[in-house]
Amino acid sequence: MEVITRNFPHWFVPGYAAFANNEENLPVDQHMLLALMAPRAVYVASAADDSWADPKGQYLALVAAQPVFSLFGLKTSLPANMPPNNEQVIQLPLGFHNRDGIHNMNLFDWEQFMKFANEYFKNYNKK
């Protein structure tokens, strides 16, 4: 956190930098923030060469958020291991992909977003 808050302070609220060398005292972690979105649909996308974003950590946060979704009766079973690059995993209302490449958005990302949205709304309309 120290490097990213020093190099990109405009990405964060000022108080976040107070945890730069003190991560263990951060009062929240990413899985908690994802869990706050339950029971709504959550899709996480990343790029393999985007080391600032920590694709594996993003996926593990989504996996760790699953128990809160189950409190709403939404049983998901994301694989414990991150799927291979360029493969999408959908366990409604959760979804994820990690594609080859750098930090940007490209046609592959949009295609995955649309697949997820189509799957979600197709199933949502059945309720």
mmCIF file of C-alpha atoms in Angstrom:
data_model
loop_
_atom_site.group_PDB
_atom_site.id
_atom_site.type_symbol
_atom_site.label_atom_id
_atom_site.label_comp_id
_atom_site.label_asym_id
_atom_site.label_seq_id
_atom_site.Cartn_x
_atom_site.Cartn_y
_atom_site.Cartn_z
ATOM 1 C CA MET A 1 0.000 0.000 0.000
ATOM 2 C CA GLU A 2 2.878 2.366 0.684
ATOM 3 C CA VAL A 3 4.084 2.372 -2.917
ATOM 4 C CA ILE A 4 0.663 2.702 -4.513
ATOM 5 C CA THR A 5 -0.534 5.461 -2.167
ATOM 6 C CA ARG A 6 2.718 7.368 -2.685
ATOM 7 C CA ASN A 7 2.709 7.018 -6.472
ATOM 8 C CA PHE A 8 -1.017 7.424 -7.038
ATOM 9 C CA PRO A 9 -2.400 9.443 -4.107
ATOM 10 C CA HIS A 10 -5.228 10.787 -6.282
ATOM 11 C CA TRP A 11 -6.742 7.278 -6.407
ATOM 12 C CA PHE A 12 -7.463 7.187 -2.671
ATOM 13 C CA VAL A 13 -8.974 9.213 0.138
ATOM 14 C CA PRO A 14 -6.203 10.781 2.254
ATOM 15 C CA GLY A 15 -6.914 8.613 5.302
ATOM 16 C CA TYR A 16 -6.102 5.449 3.366
ATOM 17 C CA ALA A 17 -2.403 6.372 3.265
ATOM 18 C CA ALA A 18 -2.326 6.132 7.070
ATOM 19 C CA PHE A 19 -2.401 2.341 6.612
ATOM 20 C CA ALA A 20 0.438 2.304 4.053
ATOM 21 C CA ASN A 21 2.875 0.503 6.356
ATOM 22 C CA ASN A 22 0.179 -0.716 8.687
ATOM 23 C CA GLU A 23 -2.039 -2.946 6.516
ATOM 24 C CA GLU A 24 -2.814 -5.365 9.327
ATOM 25 C CA ASN A 25 -4.768 -2.610 11.097
ATOM 26 C CA LEU A 26 -6.905 -1.700 8.100
ATOM 27 C CA PRO A 27 -10.467 -2.089 9.417
ATOM 28 C CA VAL A 28 -11.803 -3.666 6.204
ATOM 29 C CA ASP A 29 -10.585 -5.925 3.434
ATOM 30 C CA GLN A 30 -11.758 -6.274 -0.149
ATOM 31 C CA HIS A 31 -13.956 -9.323 0.434
ATOM 32 C CA MET A 32 -15.942 -7.310 2.973
ATOM 33 C CA LEU A 33 -16.542 -4.550 0.435
ATOM 34 C CA LEU A 34 -17.700 -7.071 -2.166
ATOM 35 C CA ALA A 35 -19.969 -8.713 0.421
ATOM 36 C CA LEU A 36 -21.666 -5.372 1.049
ATOM 37 C CA MET A 37 -23.132 -5.637 -2.450
ATOM 38 C CA ALA A 38 -25.080 -8.803 -1.606
ATOM 39 C CA PRO A 39 -27.602 -9.825 -2.812
ATOM 40 C CA ARG A 40 -26.915 -7.821 -5.979
ATOM 41 C CA ALA A 41 -24.933 -9.126 -8.937
ATOM 42 C CA VAL A 42 -21.168 -8.611 -8.714
ATOM 43 C CA TYR A 43 -18.769 -9.101 -11.589
ATOM 44 C CA VAL A 44 -15.005 -8.766 -11.132
ATOM 45 C CA ALA A 45 -12.708 -8.425 -14.135
ATOM 46 C CA SER A 46 -8.953 -8.192 -14.204
ATOM 47 C CA ALA A 47 -5.932 -8.439 -16.471
ATOM 48 C CA ALA A 48 -3.026 -10.820 -15.929
ATOM 49 C CA ASP A 49 -0.356 -8.156 -16.396
ATOM 50 C CA ASP A 50 -2.044 -5.625 -14.083
ATOM 51 C CA SER A 51 0.091 -6.204 -11.007
ATOM 52 C CA TRP A 52 -1.322 -3.152 -9.201
ATOM 53 C CA ALA A 53 -4.746 -4.784 -9.238
ATOM 54 C CA ASP A 54 -3.639 -8.219 -7.931
ATOM 55 C CA PRO A 55 -5.898 -10.440 -10.061
ATOM 56 C CA LYS A 56 -5.493 -13.462 -7.763
ATOM 57 C CA GLY A 57 -6.379 -11.350 -4.725
ATOM 58 C CA GLN A 58 -9.424 -9.994 -6.551
ATOM 59 C CA TYR A 59 -10.620 -13.511 -7.242
ATOM 60 C CA LEU A 60 -9.975 -14.696 -3.688
ATOM 61 C CA ALA A 61 -11.925 -11.690 -2.376
ATOM 62 C CA LEU A 62 -14.895 -12.703 -4.513
ATOM 63 C CA VAL A 63 -14.645 -16.286 -3.232
ATOM 64 C CA ALA A 64 -14.439 -15.033 0.369
ATOM 65 C CA ALA A 65 -17.568 -12.887 -0.116
ATOM 66 C CA GLN A 66 -19.723 -15.934 -0.962
ATOM 67 C CA PRO A 67 -20.900 -16.695 2.603
ATOM 68 C CA VAL A 68 -22.672 -13.340 2.821
ATOM 69 C CA PHE A 69 -24.496 -14.037 -0.447
ATOM 70 C CA SER A 70 -25.635 -17.350 1.057
ATOM 71 C CA LEU A 71 -27.332 -15.404 3.870
ATOM 72 C CA PHE A 72 -29.714 -14.191 1.162
ATOM 73 C CA GLY A 73 -30.312 -17.730 -0.094
ATOM 74 C CA LEU A 74 -27.874 -17.323 -2.986
ATOM 75 C CA LYS A 75 -25.731 -20.438 -2.877
ATOM 76 C CA THR A 76 -22.682 -20.025 -5.081
ATOM 77 C CA SER A 77 -19.763 -22.365 -5.518
ATOM 78 C CA LEU A 78 -16.917 -20.520 -7.174
ATOM 79 C CA PRO A 79 -13.877 -22.770 -7.619
ATOM 80 C CA ALA A 80 -11.266 -22.329 -4.890
ATOM 81 C CA ASN A 81 -8.626 -21.767 -7.558
ATOM 82 C CA MET A 82 -8.773 -18.872 -9.979
ATOM 83 C CA PRO A 83 -9.845 -19.951 -13.471
ATOM 84 C CA PRO A 84 -7.249 -19.870 -16.257
ATOM 85 C CA ASN A 85 -6.742 -16.603 -18.099
ATOM 86 C CA ASN A 86 -9.397 -15.794 -20.688
ATOM 87 C CA GLU A 87 -11.964 -18.120 -19.088
ATOM 88 C CA GLN A 88 -15.052 -16.734 -17.451
ATOM 89 C CA VAL A 89 -16.640 -18.267 -14.372
ATOM 90 C CA ILE A 90 -20.250 -17.485 -13.475
ATOM 91 C CA GLN A 91 -21.992 -18.614 -10.304
ATOM 92 C CA LEU A 92 -24.927 -16.236 -10.196
ATOM 93 C CA PRO A 93 -25.041 -13.647 -8.882
ATOM 94 C CA LEU A 94 -21.213 -13.671 -8.998
ATOM 95 C CA GLY A 95 -18.874 -13.696 -11.970
ATOM 96 C CA PHE A 96 -15.198 -13.278 -12.787
ATOM 97 C CA HIS A 97 -12.658 -13.279 -15.569
ATOM 98 C CA ASN A 98 -8.953 -12.553 -15.796
ATOM 99 C CA ARG A 99 -7.742 -11.978 -19.322
ATOM 100 C CA ASP A 100 -4.287 -11.786 -20.811
ATOM 101 C CA GLY A 101 -2.923 -8.281 -21.115
ATOM 102 C CA ILE A 102 -2.462 -4.987 -19.342
ATOM 103 C CA HIS A 103 -4.697 -2.615 -17.391
ATOM 104 C CA ASN A 104 -7.317 -1.483 -19.886
ATOM 105 C CA MET A 105 -10.704 -2.505 -21.234
ATOM 106 C CA ASN A 106 -11.013 -4.253 -24.551
ATOM 107 C CA LEU A 107 -13.543 -6.144 -26.634
ATOM 108 C CA PHE A 108 -12.949 -9.383 -24.702
ATOM 109 C CA ASP A 109 -13.887 -7.650 -21.434
ATOM 110 C CA TRP A 110 -17.097 -6.231 -22.885
ATOM 111 C CA GLU A 111 -18.054 -9.623 -24.313
ATOM 112 C CA GLN A 112 -17.652 -11.194 -20.859
ATOM 113 C CA PHE A 113 -19.678 -8.416 -19.216
ATOM 114 C CA MET A 114 -22.483 -8.962 -21.716
ATOM 115 C CA LYS A 115 -22.442 -12.758 -21.232
ATOM 116 C CA PHE A 116 -22.722 -12.243 -17.483
ATOM 117 C CA ALA A 117 -25.503 -9.659 -17.817
ATOM 118 C CA ASN A 118 -27.443 -11.860 -20.235
ATOM 119 C CA GLU A 119 -27.140 -14.848 -17.906
ATOM 120 C CA TYR A 120 -28.109 -12.788 -14.877
ATOM 121 C CA PHE A 121 -31.164 -11.149 -16.434
ATOM 122 C CA LYS A 122 -32.302 -14.386 -18.086
ATOM 123 C CA ASN A 123 -32.356 -16.030 -14.648
ATOM 124 C CA TYR A 124 -33.624 -12.923 -12.846
ATOM 125 C CA ASN A 125 -36.735 -12.850 -15.023
ATOM 126 C CA LYS A 126 -37.574 -16.431 -13.970
ATOM 127 C CA LYS A 127 -38.132 -15.352 -10.356
#
